[in-house]
Each structure stands twice: as C-alpha cells, then as structure tokens.
Coordinates of C-alpha atoms and ligand atoms in Angstrom, one line a residue:
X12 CA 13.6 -7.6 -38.0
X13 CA 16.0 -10.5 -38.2
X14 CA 19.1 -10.3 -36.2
X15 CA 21.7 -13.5 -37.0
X16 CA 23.4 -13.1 -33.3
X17 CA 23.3 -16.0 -31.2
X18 CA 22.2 -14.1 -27.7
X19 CA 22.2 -17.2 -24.9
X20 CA 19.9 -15.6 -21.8
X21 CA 21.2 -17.9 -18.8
X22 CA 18.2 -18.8 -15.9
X23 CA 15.1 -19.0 -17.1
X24 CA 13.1 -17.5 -14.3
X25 CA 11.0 -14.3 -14.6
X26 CA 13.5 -12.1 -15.2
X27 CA 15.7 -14.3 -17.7
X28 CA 12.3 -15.4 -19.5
X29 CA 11.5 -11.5 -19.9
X30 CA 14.7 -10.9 -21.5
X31 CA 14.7 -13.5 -24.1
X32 CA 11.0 -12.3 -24.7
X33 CA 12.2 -8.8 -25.3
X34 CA 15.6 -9.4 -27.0
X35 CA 13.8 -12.3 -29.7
X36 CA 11.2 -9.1 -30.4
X37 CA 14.7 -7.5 -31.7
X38 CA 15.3 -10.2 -34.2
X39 CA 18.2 -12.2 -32.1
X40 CA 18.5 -16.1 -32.5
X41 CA 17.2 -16.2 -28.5
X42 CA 18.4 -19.8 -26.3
X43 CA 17.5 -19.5 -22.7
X44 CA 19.3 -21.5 -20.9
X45 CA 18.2 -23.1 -17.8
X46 CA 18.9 -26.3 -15.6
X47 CA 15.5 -26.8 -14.9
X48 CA 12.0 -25.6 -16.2
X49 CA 11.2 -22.5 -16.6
X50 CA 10.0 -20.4 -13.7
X51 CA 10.9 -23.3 -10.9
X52 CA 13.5 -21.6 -8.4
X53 CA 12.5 -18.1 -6.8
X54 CA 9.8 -17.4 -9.2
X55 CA 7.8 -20.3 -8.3
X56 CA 6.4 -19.5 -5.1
X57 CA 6.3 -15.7 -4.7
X58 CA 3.0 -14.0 -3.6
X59 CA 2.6 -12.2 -6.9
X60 CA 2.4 -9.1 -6.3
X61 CA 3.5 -5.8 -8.8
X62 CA 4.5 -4.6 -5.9
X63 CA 4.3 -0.7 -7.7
X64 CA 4.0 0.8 -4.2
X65 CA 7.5 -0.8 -3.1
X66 CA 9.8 1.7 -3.6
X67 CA 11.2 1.8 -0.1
X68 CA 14.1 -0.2 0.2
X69 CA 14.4 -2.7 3.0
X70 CA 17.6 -0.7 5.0
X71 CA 15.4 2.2 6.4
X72 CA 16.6 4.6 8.9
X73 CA 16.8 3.0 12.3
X74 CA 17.5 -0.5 11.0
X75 CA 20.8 -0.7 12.8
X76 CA 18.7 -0.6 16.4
X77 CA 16.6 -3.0 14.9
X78 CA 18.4 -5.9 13.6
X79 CA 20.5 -7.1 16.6
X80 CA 17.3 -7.7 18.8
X81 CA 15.4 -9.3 15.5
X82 CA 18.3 -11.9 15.4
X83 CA 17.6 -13.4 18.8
X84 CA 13.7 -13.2 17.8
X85 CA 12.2 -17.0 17.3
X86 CA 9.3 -14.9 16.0
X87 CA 11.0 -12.0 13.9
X88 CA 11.0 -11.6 10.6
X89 CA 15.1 -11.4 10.0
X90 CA 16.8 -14.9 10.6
X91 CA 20.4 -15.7 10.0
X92 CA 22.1 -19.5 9.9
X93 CA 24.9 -19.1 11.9
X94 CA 27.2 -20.5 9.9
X95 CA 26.3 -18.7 7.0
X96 CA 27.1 -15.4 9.4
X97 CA 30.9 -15.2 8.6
X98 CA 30.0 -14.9 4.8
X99 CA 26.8 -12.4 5.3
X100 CA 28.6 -10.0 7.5
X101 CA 30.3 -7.8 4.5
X102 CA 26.7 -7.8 3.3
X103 CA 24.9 -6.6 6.3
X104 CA 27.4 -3.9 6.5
X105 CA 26.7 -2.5 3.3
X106 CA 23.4 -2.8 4.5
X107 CA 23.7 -0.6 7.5
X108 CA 25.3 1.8 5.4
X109 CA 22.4 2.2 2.9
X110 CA 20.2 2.7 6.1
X111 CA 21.7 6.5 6.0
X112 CA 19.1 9.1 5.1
X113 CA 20.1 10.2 1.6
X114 CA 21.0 6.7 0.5
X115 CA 17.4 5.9 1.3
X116 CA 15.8 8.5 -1.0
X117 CA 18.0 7.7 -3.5
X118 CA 17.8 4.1 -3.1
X119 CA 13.9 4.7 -3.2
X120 CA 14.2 7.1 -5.8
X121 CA 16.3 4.6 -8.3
X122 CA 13.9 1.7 -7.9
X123 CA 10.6 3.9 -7.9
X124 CA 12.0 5.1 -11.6
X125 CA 11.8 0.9 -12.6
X126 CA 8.5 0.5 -10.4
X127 CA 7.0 3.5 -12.7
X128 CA 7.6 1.5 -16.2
X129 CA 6.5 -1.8 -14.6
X130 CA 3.5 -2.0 -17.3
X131 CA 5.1 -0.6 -19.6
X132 CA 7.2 -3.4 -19.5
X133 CA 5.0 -6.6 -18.5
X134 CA 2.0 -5.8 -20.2
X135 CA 2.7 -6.5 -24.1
X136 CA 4.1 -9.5 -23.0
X137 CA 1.4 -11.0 -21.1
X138 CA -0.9 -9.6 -24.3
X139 CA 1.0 -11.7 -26.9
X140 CA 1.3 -14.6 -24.4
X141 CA -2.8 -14.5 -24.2
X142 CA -1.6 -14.8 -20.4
X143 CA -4.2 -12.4 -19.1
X144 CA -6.3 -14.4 -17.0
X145 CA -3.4 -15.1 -14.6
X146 CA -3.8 -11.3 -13.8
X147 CA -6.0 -9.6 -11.2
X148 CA -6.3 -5.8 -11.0
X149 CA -8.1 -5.7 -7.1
X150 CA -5.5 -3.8 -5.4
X151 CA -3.5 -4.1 -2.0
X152 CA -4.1 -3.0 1.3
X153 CA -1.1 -2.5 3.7
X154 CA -3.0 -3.1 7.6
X155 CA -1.8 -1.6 10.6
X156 CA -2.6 -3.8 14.2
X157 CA -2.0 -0.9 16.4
X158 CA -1.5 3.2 16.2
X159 CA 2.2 2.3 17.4
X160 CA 2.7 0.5 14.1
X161 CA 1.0 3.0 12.4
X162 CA 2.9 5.8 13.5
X163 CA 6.1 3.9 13.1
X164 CA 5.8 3.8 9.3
X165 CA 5.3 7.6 8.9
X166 CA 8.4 7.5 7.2
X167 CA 7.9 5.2 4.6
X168 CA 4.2 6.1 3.8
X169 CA 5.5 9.5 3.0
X170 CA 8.5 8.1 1.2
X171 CA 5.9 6.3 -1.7
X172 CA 3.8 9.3 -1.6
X173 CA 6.6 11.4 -2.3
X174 CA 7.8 8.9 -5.3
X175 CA 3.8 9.1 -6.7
X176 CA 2.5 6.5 -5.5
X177 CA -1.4 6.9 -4.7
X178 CA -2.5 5.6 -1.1
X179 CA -6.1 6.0 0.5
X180 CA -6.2 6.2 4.5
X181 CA -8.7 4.0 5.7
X182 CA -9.8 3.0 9.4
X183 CA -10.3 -0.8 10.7
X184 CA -14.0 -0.7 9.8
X185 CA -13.7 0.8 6.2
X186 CA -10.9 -1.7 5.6
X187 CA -13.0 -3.7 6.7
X188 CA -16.0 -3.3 4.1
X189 CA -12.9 -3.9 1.6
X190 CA -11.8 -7.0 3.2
X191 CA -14.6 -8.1 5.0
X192 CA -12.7 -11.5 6.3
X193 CA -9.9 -8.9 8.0
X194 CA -9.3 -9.4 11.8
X195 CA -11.3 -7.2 14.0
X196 CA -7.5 -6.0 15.4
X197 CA -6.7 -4.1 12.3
X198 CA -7.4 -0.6 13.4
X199 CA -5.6 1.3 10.1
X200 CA -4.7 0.6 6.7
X201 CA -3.6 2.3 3.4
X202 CA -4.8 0.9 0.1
X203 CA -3.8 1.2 -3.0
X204 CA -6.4 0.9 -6.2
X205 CA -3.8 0.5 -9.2
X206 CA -2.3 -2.6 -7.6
X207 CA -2.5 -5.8 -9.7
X208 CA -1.2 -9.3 -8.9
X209 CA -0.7 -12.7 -10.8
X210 CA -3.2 -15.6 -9.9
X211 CA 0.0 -17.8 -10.5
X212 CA 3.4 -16.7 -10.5
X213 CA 4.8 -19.7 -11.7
X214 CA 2.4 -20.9 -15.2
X215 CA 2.7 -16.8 -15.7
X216 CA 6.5 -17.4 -16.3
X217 CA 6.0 -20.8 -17.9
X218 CA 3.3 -19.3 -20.1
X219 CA 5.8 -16.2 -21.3
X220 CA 8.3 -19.5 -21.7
X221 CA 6.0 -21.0 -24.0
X222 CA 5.1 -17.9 -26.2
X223 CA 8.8 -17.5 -26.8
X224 CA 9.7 -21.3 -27.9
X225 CA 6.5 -20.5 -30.3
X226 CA 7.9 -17.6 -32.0
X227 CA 10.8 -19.7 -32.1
X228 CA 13.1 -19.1 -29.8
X229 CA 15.7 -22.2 -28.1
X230 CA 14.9 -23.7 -24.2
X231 CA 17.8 -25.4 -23.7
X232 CA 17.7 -27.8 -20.3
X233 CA 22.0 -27.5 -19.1
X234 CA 23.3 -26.7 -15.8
X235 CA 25.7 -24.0 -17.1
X236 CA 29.1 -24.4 -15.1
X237 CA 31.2 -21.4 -16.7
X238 CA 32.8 -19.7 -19.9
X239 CA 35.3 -19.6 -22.5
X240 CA 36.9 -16.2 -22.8
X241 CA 38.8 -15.1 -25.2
X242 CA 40.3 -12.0 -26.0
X243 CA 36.4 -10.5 -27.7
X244 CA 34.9 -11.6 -24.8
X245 CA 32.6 -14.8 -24.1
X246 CA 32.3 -17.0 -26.8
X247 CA 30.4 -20.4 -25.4
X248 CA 28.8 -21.5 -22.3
X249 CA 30.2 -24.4 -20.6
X250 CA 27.9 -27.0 -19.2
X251 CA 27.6 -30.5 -17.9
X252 CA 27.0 -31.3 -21.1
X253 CA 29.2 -30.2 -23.8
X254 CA 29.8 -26.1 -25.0
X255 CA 27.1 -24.1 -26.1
X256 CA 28.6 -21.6 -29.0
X257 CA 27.5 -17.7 -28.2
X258 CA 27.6 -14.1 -29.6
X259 CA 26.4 -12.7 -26.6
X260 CA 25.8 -13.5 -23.0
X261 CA 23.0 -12.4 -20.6
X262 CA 23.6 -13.7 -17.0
X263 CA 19.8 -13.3 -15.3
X264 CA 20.2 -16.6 -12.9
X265 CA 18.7 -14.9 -10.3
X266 CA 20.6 -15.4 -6.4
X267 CA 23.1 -18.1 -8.6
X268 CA 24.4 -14.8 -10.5
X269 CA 27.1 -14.1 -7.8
X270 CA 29.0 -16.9 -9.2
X271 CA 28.7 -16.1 -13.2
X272 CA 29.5 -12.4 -12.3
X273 CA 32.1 -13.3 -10.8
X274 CA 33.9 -15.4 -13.9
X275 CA 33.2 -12.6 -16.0
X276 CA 35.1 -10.2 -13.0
X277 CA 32.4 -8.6 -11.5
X278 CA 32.4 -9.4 -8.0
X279 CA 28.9 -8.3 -6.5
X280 CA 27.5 -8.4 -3.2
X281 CA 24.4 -10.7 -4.0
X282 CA 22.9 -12.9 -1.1
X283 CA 19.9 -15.2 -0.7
X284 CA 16.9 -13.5 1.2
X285 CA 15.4 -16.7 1.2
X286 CA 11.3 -16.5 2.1
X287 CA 8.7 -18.7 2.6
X288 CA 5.2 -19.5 2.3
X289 CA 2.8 -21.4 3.2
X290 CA -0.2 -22.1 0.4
X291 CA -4.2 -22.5 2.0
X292 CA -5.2 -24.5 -0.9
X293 CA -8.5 -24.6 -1.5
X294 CA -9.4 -22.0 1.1
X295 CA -12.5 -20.2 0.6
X296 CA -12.3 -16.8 2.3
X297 CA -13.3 -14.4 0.4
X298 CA -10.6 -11.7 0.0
X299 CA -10.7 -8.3 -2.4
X300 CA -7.0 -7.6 -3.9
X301 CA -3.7 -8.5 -1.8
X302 CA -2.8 -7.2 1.9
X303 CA 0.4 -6.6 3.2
X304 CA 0.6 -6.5 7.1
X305 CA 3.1 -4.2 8.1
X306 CA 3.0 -5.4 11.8
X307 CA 3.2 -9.1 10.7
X308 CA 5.7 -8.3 7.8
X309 CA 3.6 -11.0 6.0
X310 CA 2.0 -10.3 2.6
X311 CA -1.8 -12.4 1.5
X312 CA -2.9 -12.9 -1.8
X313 CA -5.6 -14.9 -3.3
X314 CA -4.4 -17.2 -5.9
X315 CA -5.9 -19.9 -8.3
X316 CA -5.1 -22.7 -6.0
X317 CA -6.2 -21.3 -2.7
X318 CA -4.5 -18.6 -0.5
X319 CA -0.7 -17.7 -0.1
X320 CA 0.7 -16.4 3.0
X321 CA 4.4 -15.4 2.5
X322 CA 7.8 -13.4 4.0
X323 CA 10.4 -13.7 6.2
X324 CA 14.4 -12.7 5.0
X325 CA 16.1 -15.8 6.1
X326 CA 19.3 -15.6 5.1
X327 CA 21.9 -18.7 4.5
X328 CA 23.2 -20.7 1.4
X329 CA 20.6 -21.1 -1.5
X330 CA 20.8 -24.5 -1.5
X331 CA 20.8 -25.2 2.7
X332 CA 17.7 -27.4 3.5
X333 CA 14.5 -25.3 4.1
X334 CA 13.9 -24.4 7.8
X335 CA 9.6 -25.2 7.6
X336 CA 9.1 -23.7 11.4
X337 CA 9.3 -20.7 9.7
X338 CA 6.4 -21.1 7.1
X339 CA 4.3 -22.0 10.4
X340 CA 5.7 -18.6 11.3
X341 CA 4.0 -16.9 8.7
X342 CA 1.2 -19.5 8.5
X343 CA -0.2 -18.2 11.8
X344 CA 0.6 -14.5 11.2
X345 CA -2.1 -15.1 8.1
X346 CA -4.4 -17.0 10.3
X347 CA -4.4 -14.0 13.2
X348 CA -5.1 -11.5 10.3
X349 CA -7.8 -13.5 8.3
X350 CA -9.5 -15.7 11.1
X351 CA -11.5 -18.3 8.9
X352 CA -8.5 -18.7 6.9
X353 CA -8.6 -22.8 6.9
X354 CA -7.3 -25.8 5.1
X355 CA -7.3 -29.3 4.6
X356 CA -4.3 -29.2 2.5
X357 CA -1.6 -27.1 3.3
X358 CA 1.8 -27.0 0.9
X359 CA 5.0 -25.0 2.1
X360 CA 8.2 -23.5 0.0
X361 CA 10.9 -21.8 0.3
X362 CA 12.7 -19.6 -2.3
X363 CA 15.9 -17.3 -2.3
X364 CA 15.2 -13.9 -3.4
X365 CA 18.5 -12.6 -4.9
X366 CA 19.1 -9.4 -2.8
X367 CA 21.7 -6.7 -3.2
X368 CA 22.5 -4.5 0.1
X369 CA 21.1 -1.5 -1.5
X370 CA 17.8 -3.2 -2.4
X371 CA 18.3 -2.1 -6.9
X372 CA 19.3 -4.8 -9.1
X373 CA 21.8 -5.0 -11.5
X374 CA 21.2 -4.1 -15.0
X375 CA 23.9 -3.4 -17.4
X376 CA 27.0 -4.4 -19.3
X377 CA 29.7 -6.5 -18.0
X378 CA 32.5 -3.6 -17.6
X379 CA 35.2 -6.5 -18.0
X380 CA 33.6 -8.6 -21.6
X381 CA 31.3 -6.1 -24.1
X382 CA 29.6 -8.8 -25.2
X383 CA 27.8 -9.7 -21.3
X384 CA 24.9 -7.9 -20.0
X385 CA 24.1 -8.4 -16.3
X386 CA 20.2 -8.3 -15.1
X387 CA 19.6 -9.8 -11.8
X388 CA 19.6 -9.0 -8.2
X389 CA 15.5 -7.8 -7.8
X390 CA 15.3 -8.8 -4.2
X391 CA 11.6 -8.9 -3.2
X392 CA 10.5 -7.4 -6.5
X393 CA 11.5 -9.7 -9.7
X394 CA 7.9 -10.2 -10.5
X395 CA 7.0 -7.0 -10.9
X396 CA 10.4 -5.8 -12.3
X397 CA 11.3 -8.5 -14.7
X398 CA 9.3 -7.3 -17.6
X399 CA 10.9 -3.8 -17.7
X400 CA 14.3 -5.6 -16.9
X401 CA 13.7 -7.3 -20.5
X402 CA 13.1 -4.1 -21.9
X403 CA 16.0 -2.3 -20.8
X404 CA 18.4 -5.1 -21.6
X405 CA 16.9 -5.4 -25.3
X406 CA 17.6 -1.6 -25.6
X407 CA 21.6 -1.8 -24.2
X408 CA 21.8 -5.4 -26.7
X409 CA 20.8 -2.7 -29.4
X410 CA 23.1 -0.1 -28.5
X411 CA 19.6 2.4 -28.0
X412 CA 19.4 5.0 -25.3
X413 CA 17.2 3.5 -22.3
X414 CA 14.2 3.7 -21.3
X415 CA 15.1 4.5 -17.5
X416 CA 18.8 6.1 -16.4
X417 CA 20.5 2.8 -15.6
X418 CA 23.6 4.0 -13.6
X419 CA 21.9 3.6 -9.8
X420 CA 22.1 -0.3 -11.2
X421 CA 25.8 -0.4 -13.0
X422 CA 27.6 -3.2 -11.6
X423 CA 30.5 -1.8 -10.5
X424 CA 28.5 0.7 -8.3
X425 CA 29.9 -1.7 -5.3
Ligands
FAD521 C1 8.2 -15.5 -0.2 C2 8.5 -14.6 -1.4 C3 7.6 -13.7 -1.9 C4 7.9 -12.9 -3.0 N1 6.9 -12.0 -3.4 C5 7.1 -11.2 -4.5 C6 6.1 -10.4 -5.0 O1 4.9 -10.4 -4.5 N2 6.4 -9.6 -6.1 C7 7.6 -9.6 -6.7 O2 7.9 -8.9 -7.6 N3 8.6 -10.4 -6.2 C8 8.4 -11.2 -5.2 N4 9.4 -12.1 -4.7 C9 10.7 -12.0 -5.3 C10 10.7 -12.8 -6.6 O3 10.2 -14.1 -6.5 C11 12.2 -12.8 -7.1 O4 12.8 -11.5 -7.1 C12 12.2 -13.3 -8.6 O5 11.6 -14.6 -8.6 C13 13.7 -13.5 -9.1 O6 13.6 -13.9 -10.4 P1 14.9 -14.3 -11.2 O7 14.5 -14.7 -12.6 O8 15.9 -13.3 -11.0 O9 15.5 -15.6 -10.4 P2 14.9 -17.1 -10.4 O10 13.5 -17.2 -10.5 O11 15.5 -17.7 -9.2 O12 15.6 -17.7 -11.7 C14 17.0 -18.0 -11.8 C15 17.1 -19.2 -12.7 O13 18.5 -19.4 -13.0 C16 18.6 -20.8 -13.1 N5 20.0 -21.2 -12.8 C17 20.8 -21.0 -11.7 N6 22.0 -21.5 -11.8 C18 22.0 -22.1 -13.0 C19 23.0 -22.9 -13.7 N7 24.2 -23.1 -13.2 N8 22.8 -23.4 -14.9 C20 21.5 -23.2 -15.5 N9 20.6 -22.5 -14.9 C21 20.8 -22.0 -13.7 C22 17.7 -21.4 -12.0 O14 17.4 -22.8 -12.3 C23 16.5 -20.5 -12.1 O15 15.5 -21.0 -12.9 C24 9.1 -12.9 -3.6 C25 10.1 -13.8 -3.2 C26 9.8 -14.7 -2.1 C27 10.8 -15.7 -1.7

C-alpha cells in the first residue's frame, strides 16, 4: 500500500523503532528521528525480559507503609536524590493514590489487556527482521528466600492468576532441578513456562532499526528541540540542525516525552525510574530461563555476553550522573542468589525507565493537535510492550478500530 504522508516517529528506542516498523507496513514515508543510535538510552541495558506475567503494577496495596522506611534504606530498592524530591513529590502522590484497591485491579487489568497481545505484536517483526536468534523461549522463575516473603505476595500471585497468567508452584529443591546454580536459601518459587526473553536487548532494537532503513524507511541522527504549530497542527520538527517538514508526529522518546507532550499541551506525570545493572560478562553459570527474586527485587537473565543482574527505582533527573553503589547493590543481590556467579570483567549501566504513577503508558492522540500521536511512558515494561505499542499506533494513524480498548492509556486521563 503506498501512503505519500510524511509520518516523523521521534526516539528511536524500542518503542519508537516498533512504531515506525508498524506505520512503514501501512505504506507511510517513515523518518525516525533520534539524537543518537538506535536502541542506546533505556533500551540498551534492560534485562530483556517479555515480562507477560507483569501485570501488577508497581503501587500495590500497603505501599504507603512501605515507602517512607525504604527511603532511609542504603540497601532498599526505592532511592530518591534529594534534590530531585521537590519535583517527584506530585508524582509519588499519584502514586499513593493508585495504591487503592480498585485502582490496582484496574491498573492490572489495563496493562494485562497489552501484556495479552505482546506476540501478537513483536513476533512478525522479529520474523521479517530474521532477528530470531536474539530470542530465548526458557521461561522465568520468580524465587521466594523465606515463607514471610512468600506469604507477603499472596496478593499479587493471585492478581496474575486472576488476569490468566499461568504459574507452577514449586519448592526450593524442584526449583532447584530447574536452576540448578540457585542458592540453597530459596525455599519457594513460581515459574512460568510461556516466558521468553531477548539474548540482547539492544542489537534486537538495532536489528528492527536496520530492517526498516532496508525497506526504506529515513534514520535521521537530530536532537529534536520543538515544533512549529500552526493552526492544522504540527507541521515540522525543530532541531539543532535546521526544520524537518512533517505530516504527522509521533512523540515515543521514552522518559524525554514529558517535555514534547508538553509543547504539544499535554502535561503528563512522566518521571525517570532509573535502574541499573551490572553485566557478568563471560560468566559461565549455567542458568535455564530468567528469575526474578521477589525478596531481592532483582531480576537475572542470561544473555549473549555473559549474565545481567538488574533493578532498583532510583529516581532523579535523566541526565544526573549514575550513582554505581547501587549496581554493586544489585551486583551482590545476584551473587547471594546464584553463588558461582563470577567475573573477570564486570560492565555497569544505568537507564531511566519512563514511568507514569499508574504504571500504563500513554498511547493515543494528542487531544490538543490531530495530527500527534503519543506512545510512551512503559515503565519497566517497554521491551515487551513496544511491539504492540507499534501496532496500536499504526491502527489510530489509520483511523481503524484498535486492537486493545485504549482509553485506560488516553493522555488526558491525569
Ligand atoms: C534495569 C532495567 C531493566 C529493565 N528490564 C526490562 C525488561 O526485562 N523488560 C521490559 O519490557 N522492559 C524492561 N525495562 C524497561 C525498558 O527498558 C524501557 O521501558 C524501554 O527501554 C523504554 O523504551 P522507549 O523506546 O520508550 O525509550 P528509550 O529506549 O529511552 O528511547 C527514547 C529515545 O528517544 C531519544 N530522544 C530523547 N530525546 C530526544 C531528542 N530531544 N531528540 C532526538 N531524540 C531524542 C533517545 O535518544 C532515545 O533513543 C528495564 C529498564 C531498566 C532500567
């Protein structure tokens, strides 16, 4: 189908580069705009996961007793940069808010209706990209350190059951013949058989980056700074150097969206959740599918180059200098839980997930300019939902009904 419109897709990580994917399949003239390569910022060093058992969202009930005590925590999971507080404190509130019972199972609800299409969405586009050996179907196992821990995520266990998603109960010894290298301290664990990852989060993006220059779409290397409006909407980028003539806009810069959003009048509560990891490269312990430690709130996964440790919500400016104490945080929760876990050459990172305070992204139109779509905001999940993000964007370009019910993620639901 050829479509003449000149569609710009602005941030080329995996959400951005998913979009363009889907909206060149629709005929578009596709540039994807980016000030660096593709797949470089948040989607570099995530831990790969399709995280389809992640429907609950990260303000559960009881958070509110929780998060004070976790601030004052060298060791938690939750850090704040104090002078960033001033600025995340409208944020947490919503935050505490969405902790409420029914926002939870709705919250839950919304993103499990994206986490159900995530193939459906990612999977022709890693088959056209010929980008199926950066995929590994072995499953995840969430592990449990103690009964207390167990117990203590009742709640959320039941939640994914109850939004379909299929868990086998296993002791410390049977997740043990699964994960043989697995600390003798894990005495419970769920697993979950349908669970794939990505061997390498960022050439999986720069490989879907590559099959869309080759069916000729436009990578276009400009740090975009704003717009010209006119009275029909946006009609050019504006960068650092020179205007970039457009038909249509998608904004899918990932944490930087706040800012575009906000040009185009949209002002949304989007704040980095910055994580970390910490890579083993080269590490040779055997390990079958990913593992999430629930205790630990630290997630594994074996990758190409060695093994990842990863987590932590840290939250302060994207661009404030990484705080690496914290990737030897996670570093030794991954060494307590995998004790031969070794290397002679360790690598760190740090990336800002771009996180909303009701853990769903926002997909839609602009409601100020018809001719902006929105699609960012996927918090810990971007990986796994940036292929159906595409999807669903290509299908409001086109004017089609949608594949999933997109008002839970309208962008004036603030
Ligand atoms: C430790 C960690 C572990 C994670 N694990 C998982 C996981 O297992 N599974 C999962 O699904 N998700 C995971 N995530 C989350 C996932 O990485 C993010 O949700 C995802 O990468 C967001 O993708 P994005 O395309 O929206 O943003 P990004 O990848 O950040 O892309 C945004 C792009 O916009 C560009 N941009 C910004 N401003 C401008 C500008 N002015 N001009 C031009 N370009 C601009 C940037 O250069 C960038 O390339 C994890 C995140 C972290 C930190």
């Amino acid at each position: 189908m050829e479509n003449s419109s000149k569609i710009a897709v602005l941030g080329a990580g995996m959400v951005g580069t998913c979009c363009a994917l889907y909206l060149q399949r629709e005929g578009y003239a596709v540039t994807l705009v980016d000030r660096g390569g593709a797949g470089e910022e948040a989607s570099f060093g995530n831990l790969g996961g399709f995280g389809i058992a992640s429907c609950p969202p990260a303000a559960m009930p009881g958070v509110i007793k929780k998060v004070p005590g976790m601030l004052f925590d060298a060791d938690a999971p939750l850090k704040i940069r104090w002078g960033h507080a001033a600025r995340a404190l409208p944020w947490f509130i919503r935050f505490i808010a969405n902790s409420r019972i029914e926002r939870v199972e709705a919250n839950a609800a919304a993103r499990q209706s994206l986490l159900d299409k995530v193939h459906e969405g990612i999977d022709p586009l890693i088959a056209d990209a010929n980008a199926g050996h950066f995929m590994s179907q072995t499953g995840l196992m969430f592990t449990f350190e103690s009964e207390a821990a167990f117990q203590g995520s009742a709640y959320a266990f039941d939640l994914r059951r109850r939004n379909g998603v299929q868990l086998d109960l296993l002791d410390g010894n049977e997740a043990r013949q699964v994960q043989p290298a697995l600390s003798k301290n894990v005495v419970r664990a769920y697993r979950v058989a349908n669970f794939s990852h990505t061997v390498d989060p960022m050439r999986l993006v720069k490989a879907l980056a590559t099959l869309f220059e080759q069916r000729g779409g436009t990578m276009l290397r400009r740090t975009v700074t704003g717009f010209d409006i006119g009275s029909d909407g946006v009609r050019a980028l504006r960068t650092t150097d020179g205007d970039v003539a457009i038909e249509k806009l998608v904004v899918a810069a990932g944490v930087w969206s706040r800012q575009f959003a906000k040009m185009l009048g949209s002002d949304v509560p989007l704040e980095a959740e910055r994580g970390y990891h910490t890579m083993f490269n080269g590490a040779d312990v055997k390990m079958n599918g990913a593992i999430i430690s629930v205790d630990r709130h630290v997630a594994i996964t074996p990758m190409n180059e060695g093994i990842r440790v990863g987590g932590v919500a840290e939250f302060a400016a994207p661009e404030a200098a990484p705080n690496f104490a914290v990737a030897k945080l996670v570093r030794r929760h991954g060494e307590a839980l995998l004790p031969d876990l070794k290397s002679e050459r360790i690598t760190e990172w740090m990336g800002p997930r771009p996180s909303h305070p009701d853990s769903k992204p926002v997909i839609g139109r602009s409601p100020r300019h018809g001719n902006a779509y929105f699609a960012f905001g996927h918090d810990h999940l971007g990986l796994t939902m940036g292929g159906i993000t595409g999807k669903l964007v290509s299908e409001l370009v086109t004017d089609r009904p949608t594949s999933v019910d997109l008002s839970p993620f309208r962008p004036d639901r603030f």
